[in-house]
């Protein structure tokens, strides 16, 4: 039936005029092109496509046709380092180039990299490149001539980020991860038992890290890193980096470096990202082939520079621009390792032997790049760089095979950094080296050497007269690690993991063994920032039973055993450097006996819980009394005009007030009378 109707309709069209397919006059078309042609419009070229991959380079030499090819080669060599160049244009006039050129890259990220690194590049004395994105010209042309004040951003008050330093009992804090990582707690260290400050479930997904000065606590999550701080550990900042695994802070806490193996792409480097801690902004991204030697970037002690090593290259970057220092890397053939001095902007690096060229250790001052010392070494197998905490000394551990021998001999090359021309002393050891460690605030170092069960520890002192003396050697030690107190003088020799947790507490001032103990299967040793306490622990990550941490005094006296179900990690909260000068610290040490009485009294009161509770109760009562007295004094002062009115203007608040109005009056009165008969005498 329907087919018949259609045939009739077609016959009508054939016979007469075709019907109108136009919309009626009152028709409203409410379907947008985006809805109707979405699949077609998504492929529509944008106006800026291609332009955002173009850069403009100014201050290029103006040359004629005979030198143009050479100029093209130089430009291509400089700018091809940042990405593939697909197009070049050199405008000319009157037979010479105009002094500016256009370069097009295969991707916008390459253009951004070129602007960041090549802007300010010095080609020669007369020509310093200025590099801009082509798209920036519209932005600069549309800038308003009238200056507008930037909008004020609301201030976020996170409280006192260093409140823990104001603790009346100077307790240090530490973080603890337990319950196989499900729970994380912050505790204040106390001789009797830990005092819980904060505790949360699933605070982190892997582990935590403190910033170098203890201001921030970093937690790890699948989507990135979060920083916490303040009295209640509020979230201060977060950085989105999917799959983040490793982080590192700059010494000044201004920047944080994150690593993720998931994010890297060829055009947009995302494996390593440097963030601004205060603003949360990404400063720069880098490619990373391997994170085996973390941190990839090493920071100068003041946080102004950071450096990374690649094959035959040492790249040094400066903050806050995050660009290469002097716009170029250092070409160092065969460089194996490098390290910053902890006290100065000096880099030490070493290069192995190459045919007839000896191995060498170089000390370089930055940012001048002056080589302040070069030490040639022969028959070298390997080198390790060990800086003393203040940068006063550098020890280069050199493993070598002397000619005519088959064994490996170890030399310790000691560089005296504070003396003219940086003299070098040598200590030779023919036994295998297990561990080496400098005294943090001093001129001694300790070496574990030998093979089990004949392991020895030797203590050396670097003297000012150019000699290095062996102070003491202990043999038959069960140790594979050295842990110095942060304040120096005291250390712990530990036999971790396979050595069943043997511990030896040593005072290096007279090289005496203060105590020998054991924490079975101990996996970690952590000193507190003051050097008064040390913690040994058995982590669930390395051993599945007996998970706990023990607190010791620096002398080796056991104070606490804290068992935590599936305990994983303990980290002391670092302290920022003292604001006191060295002279003030010496004066305090000199007058320490004067303060010790107060400390001893506090120690006696804190020896039992009962006395502590009593002291707290008395303090609360005293605080309540002070508040009551202040309120009474305020009321008394408010009533002063009323008292004056009632007493006719006479001020009787003080005993010696109105002395001029006093009248002197003498009063005599009979007290007693006694009669004594004379005859009785």
PDB file of N, CA and C in Angstrom, residues 38-79:
ATOM      1  N   UNK A  38      30.765  16.999  13.683  1.00  0.00           N
ATOM      2  CA  UNK A  38      31.838  16.858  14.677  1.00  0.00           C
ATOM      3  C   UNK A  38      33.000  16.032  14.141  1.00  0.00           C
ATOM      4  N   UNK A  39      32.723  14.922  13.474  1.00  0.00           N
ATOM      5  CA  UNK A  39      33.790  14.045  12.994  1.00  0.00           C
ATOM      6  C   UNK A  39      34.605  14.696  11.877  1.00  0.00           C
ATOM      7  N   UNK A  40      33.990  15.647  11.144  1.00  0.00           N
ATOM      8  CA  UNK A  40      34.709  16.339  10.075  1.00  0.00           C
ATOM      9  C   UNK A  40      35.508  17.515  10.635  1.00  0.00           C
ATOM     10  N   UNK A  41      34.879  18.269  11.551  1.00  0.00           N
ATOM     11  CA  UNK A  41      35.508  19.484  12.080  1.00  0.00           C
ATOM     12  C   UNK A  41      36.732  19.206  12.948  1.00  0.00           C
ATOM     13  N   UNK A  42      36.804  18.005  13.527  1.00  0.00           N
ATOM     14  CA  UNK A  42      37.958  17.717  14.391  1.00  0.00           C
ATOM     15  C   UNK A  42      39.266  17.688  13.597  1.00  0.00           C
ATOM     16  N   UNK A  43      39.152  17.449  12.271  1.00  0.00           N
ATOM     17  CA  UNK A  43      40.345  17.436  11.414  1.00  0.00           C
ATOM     18  C   UNK A  43      40.597  18.776  10.740  1.00  0.00           C
ATOM     19  N   UNK A  44      39.775  19.785  11.081  1.00  0.00           N
ATOM     20  CA  UNK A  44      39.947  21.107  10.473  1.00  0.00           C
ATOM     21  C   UNK A  44      41.244  21.746  10.969  1.00  0.00           C
ATOM     22  N   UNK A  45      42.097  22.209  10.100  1.00  0.00           N
ATOM     23  CA  UNK A  45      43.365  22.829  10.526  1.00  0.00           C
ATOM     24  C   UNK A  45      43.098  24.098  11.335  1.00  0.00           C
ATOM     25  N   UNK A  46      43.885  24.281  12.372  1.00  0.00           N
ATOM     26  CA  UNK A  46      43.783  25.496  13.176  1.00  0.00           C
ATOM     27  C   UNK A  46      44.694  26.565  12.594  1.00  0.00           C
ATOM     28  N   UNK A  47      44.368  27.812  12.928  1.00  0.00           N
ATOM     29  CA  UNK A  47      45.142  28.933  12.394  1.00  0.00           C
ATOM     30  C   UNK A  47      46.593  28.881  12.867  1.00  0.00           C
ATOM     31  N   UNK A  48      46.786  28.366  14.116  1.00  0.00           N
ATOM     32  CA  UNK A  48      48.138  28.361  14.691  1.00  0.00           C
ATOM     33  C   UNK A  48      48.916  27.096  14.372  1.00  0.00           C
ATOM     34  N   UNK A  49      48.280  26.139  13.678  1.00  0.00           N
ATOM     35  CA  UNK A  49      48.985  24.896  13.350  1.00  0.00           C
ATOM     36  C   UNK A  49      50.244  25.196  12.541  1.00  0.00           C
ATOM     37  N   UNK A  50      51.355  24.652  12.999  1.00  0.00           N
ATOM     38  CA  UNK A  50      52.623  24.879  12.307  1.00  0.00           C
ATOM     39  C   UNK A  50      53.353  26.096  12.807  1.00  0.00           C
ATOM     40  N   UNK A  51      52.615  27.145  13.186  1.00  0.00           N
ATOM     41  CA  UNK A  51      53.266  28.381  13.632  1.00  0.00           C
ATOM     42  C   UNK A  51      53.928  28.195  14.986  1.00  0.00           C
ATOM     43  N   UNK A  52      53.310  27.387  15.874  1.00  0.00           N
ATOM     44  CA  UNK A  52      53.874  27.226  17.209  1.00  0.00           C
ATOM     45  C   UNK A  52      55.126  26.359  17.214  1.00  0.00           C
ATOM     46  N   UNK A  53      55.541  25.853  16.058  1.00  0.00           N
ATOM     47  CA  UNK A  53      56.796  25.111  15.944  1.00  0.00           C
ATOM     48  C   UNK A  53      57.898  25.969  15.326  1.00  0.00           C
ATOM     49  N   UNK A  54      57.591  27.265  15.090  1.00  0.00           N
ATOM     50  CA  UNK A  54      58.532  28.171  14.427  1.00  0.00           C
ATOM     51  C   UNK A  54      59.165  29.106  15.457  1.00  0.00           C
ATOM     52  N   UNK A  55      60.483  29.290  15.345  1.00  0.00           N
ATOM     53  CA  UNK A  55      61.186  30.260  16.195  1.00  0.00           C
ATOM     54  C   UNK A  55      61.824  31.328  15.314  1.00  0.00           C
ATOM     55  N   UNK A  56      62.043  32.494  15.911  1.00  0.00           N
ATOM     56  CA  UNK A  56      62.713  33.609  15.235  1.00  0.00           C
ATOM     57  C   UNK A  56      64.022  33.867  15.968  1.00  0.00           C
ATOM     58  N   UNK A  57      65.123  33.846  15.236  1.00  0.00           N
ATOM     59  CA  UNK A  57      66.453  34.062  15.818  1.00  0.00           C
ATOM     60  C   UNK A  57      66.968  35.413  15.345  1.00  0.00           C
ATOM     61  N   UNK A  58      67.212  36.325  16.287  1.00  0.00           N
ATOM     62  CA  UNK A  58      67.746  37.655  15.975  1.00  0.00           C
ATOM     63  C   UNK A  58      69.244  37.701  16.248  1.00  0.00           C
ATOM     64  N   UNK A  59      69.883  38.789  15.759  1.00  0.00           N
ATOM     65  CA  UNK A  59      71.322  39.034  15.938  1.00  0.00           C
ATOM     66  C   UNK A  59      72.171  37.967  15.243  1.00  0.00           C
ATOM     67  N   UNK A  60      71.676  37.490  14.102  1.00  0.00           N
ATOM     68  CA  UNK A  60      72.441  36.557  13.276  1.00  0.00           C
ATOM     69  C   UNK A  60      73.359  37.381  12.366  1.00  0.00           C
ATOM     70  N   UNK A  61      74.588  36.930  12.122  1.00  0.00           N
ATOM     71  CA  UNK A  61      75.492  37.703  11.240  1.00  0.00           C
ATOM     72  C   UNK A  61      74.889  37.951   9.862  1.00  0.00           C
ATOM     73  N   UNK A  62      75.086  39.162   9.337  1.00  0.00           N
ATOM     74  CA  UNK A  62      74.618  39.522   7.996  1.00  0.00           C
ATOM     75  C   UNK A  62      75.724  39.182   7.004  1.00  0.00           C
ATOM     76  N   UNK A  63      75.450  38.234   6.117  1.00  0.00           N
ATOM     77  CA  UNK A  63      76.487  37.749   5.199  1.00  0.00           C
ATOM     78  C   UNK A  63      75.950  37.748   3.771  1.00  0.00           C
ATOM     79  N   UNK A  64      76.890  37.703   2.824  1.00  0.00           N
ATOM     80  CA  UNK A  64      76.546  37.610   1.418  1.00  0.00           C
ATOM     81  C   UNK A  64      76.424  36.164   0.973  1.00  0.00           C
ATOM     82  N   UNK A  65      76.142  35.951  -0.309  1.00  0.00           N
ATOM     83  CA  UNK A  65      75.937  34.581  -0.836  1.00  0.00           C
ATOM     84  C   UNK A  65      77.148  33.684  -0.648  1.00  0.00           C
ATOM     85  N   UNK A  66      78.372  34.280  -0.709  1.00  0.00           N
ATOM     86  CA  UNK A  66      79.580  33.457  -0.616  1.00  0.00           C
ATOM     87  C   UNK A  66      79.767  32.843   0.777  1.00  0.00           C
ATOM     88  N   UNK A  67      79.182  33.446   1.831  1.00  0.00           N
ATOM     89  CA  UNK A  67      79.340  32.918   3.195  1.00  0.00           C
ATOM     90  C   UNK A  67      78.036  32.349   3.752  1.00  0.00           C
ATOM     91  N   UNK A  68      76.973  32.370   2.938  1.00  0.00           N
ATOM     92  CA  UNK A  68      75.673  31.931   3.432  1.00  0.00           C
ATOM     93  C   UNK A  68      75.669  30.443   3.785  1.00  0.00           C
ATOM     94  N   UNK A  69      76.296  29.625   2.956  1.00  0.00           N
ATOM     95  CA  UNK A  69      76.297  28.184   3.215  1.00  0.00           C
ATOM     96  C   UNK A  69      76.996  27.853   4.541  1.00  0.00           C
ATOM     97  N   UNK A  70      78.099  28.545   4.809  1.00  0.00           N
ATOM     98  CA  UNK A  70      78.825  28.326   6.074  1.00  0.00           C
ATOM     99  C   UNK A  70      77.967  28.736   7.268  1.00  0.00           C
ATOM    100  N   UNK A  71      77.254  29.863   7.124  1.00  0.00           N
ATOM    101  CA  UNK A  71      76.373  30.322   8.199  1.00  0.00           C
ATOM    102  C   UNK A  71      75.256  29.308   8.442  1.00  0.00           C
ATOM    103  N   UNK A  72      74.673  28.767   7.359  1.00  0.00           N
ATOM    104  CA  UNK A  72      73.615  27.766   7.496  1.00  0.00           C
ATOM    105  C   UNK A  72      74.116  26.544   8.281  1.00  0.00           C
ATOM    106  N   UNK A  73      75.323  26.101   7.977  1.00  0.00           N
ATOM    107  CA  UNK A  73      75.880  24.928   8.665  1.00  0.00           C
ATOM    108  C   UNK A  73      76.074  25.190  10.157  1.00  0.00           C
ATOM    109  N   UNK A  74      76.569  26.394  10.498  1.00  0.00           N
ATOM    110  CA  UNK A  74      76.783  26.746  11.909  1.00  0.00           C
ATOM    111  C   UNK A  74      75.452  26.811  12.647  1.00  0.00           C
ATOM    112  N   UNK A  75      74.465  27.485  12.039  1.00  0.00           N
ATOM    113  CA  UNK A  75      73.142  27.610  12.658  1.00  0.00           C
ATOM    114  C   UNK A  75      72.503  26.235  12.848  1.00  0.00           C
ATOM    115  N   UNK A  76      72.609  25.394  11.817  1.00  0.00           N
ATOM    116  CA  UNK A  76      71.998  24.061  11.890  1.00  0.00           C
ATOM    117  C   UNK A  76      72.657  23.228  12.985  1.00  0.00           C
ATOM    118  N   UNK A  77      73.961  23.341  13.125  1.00  0.00           N
ATOM    119  CA  UNK A  77      74.680  22.579  14.156  1.00  0.00           C
ATOM    120  C   UNK A  77      74.240  22.993  15.553  1.00  0.00           C
ATOM    121  N   UNK A  78      74.010  24.294  15.762  1.00  0.00           N
ATOM    122  CA  UNK A  78      73.624  24.807  17.091  1.00  0.00           C
ATOM    123  C   UNK A  78      72.183  24.424  17.419  1.00  0.00           C
ATOM    124  N   UNK A  79      71.276  24.613  16.457  1.00  0.00           N
ATOM    125  CA  UNK A  79      69.849  24.485  16.759  1.00  0.00           C
ATOM    126  C   UNK A  79      69.292  23.073  16.525  1.00  0.00           C
TER     127      UNK A  79
END
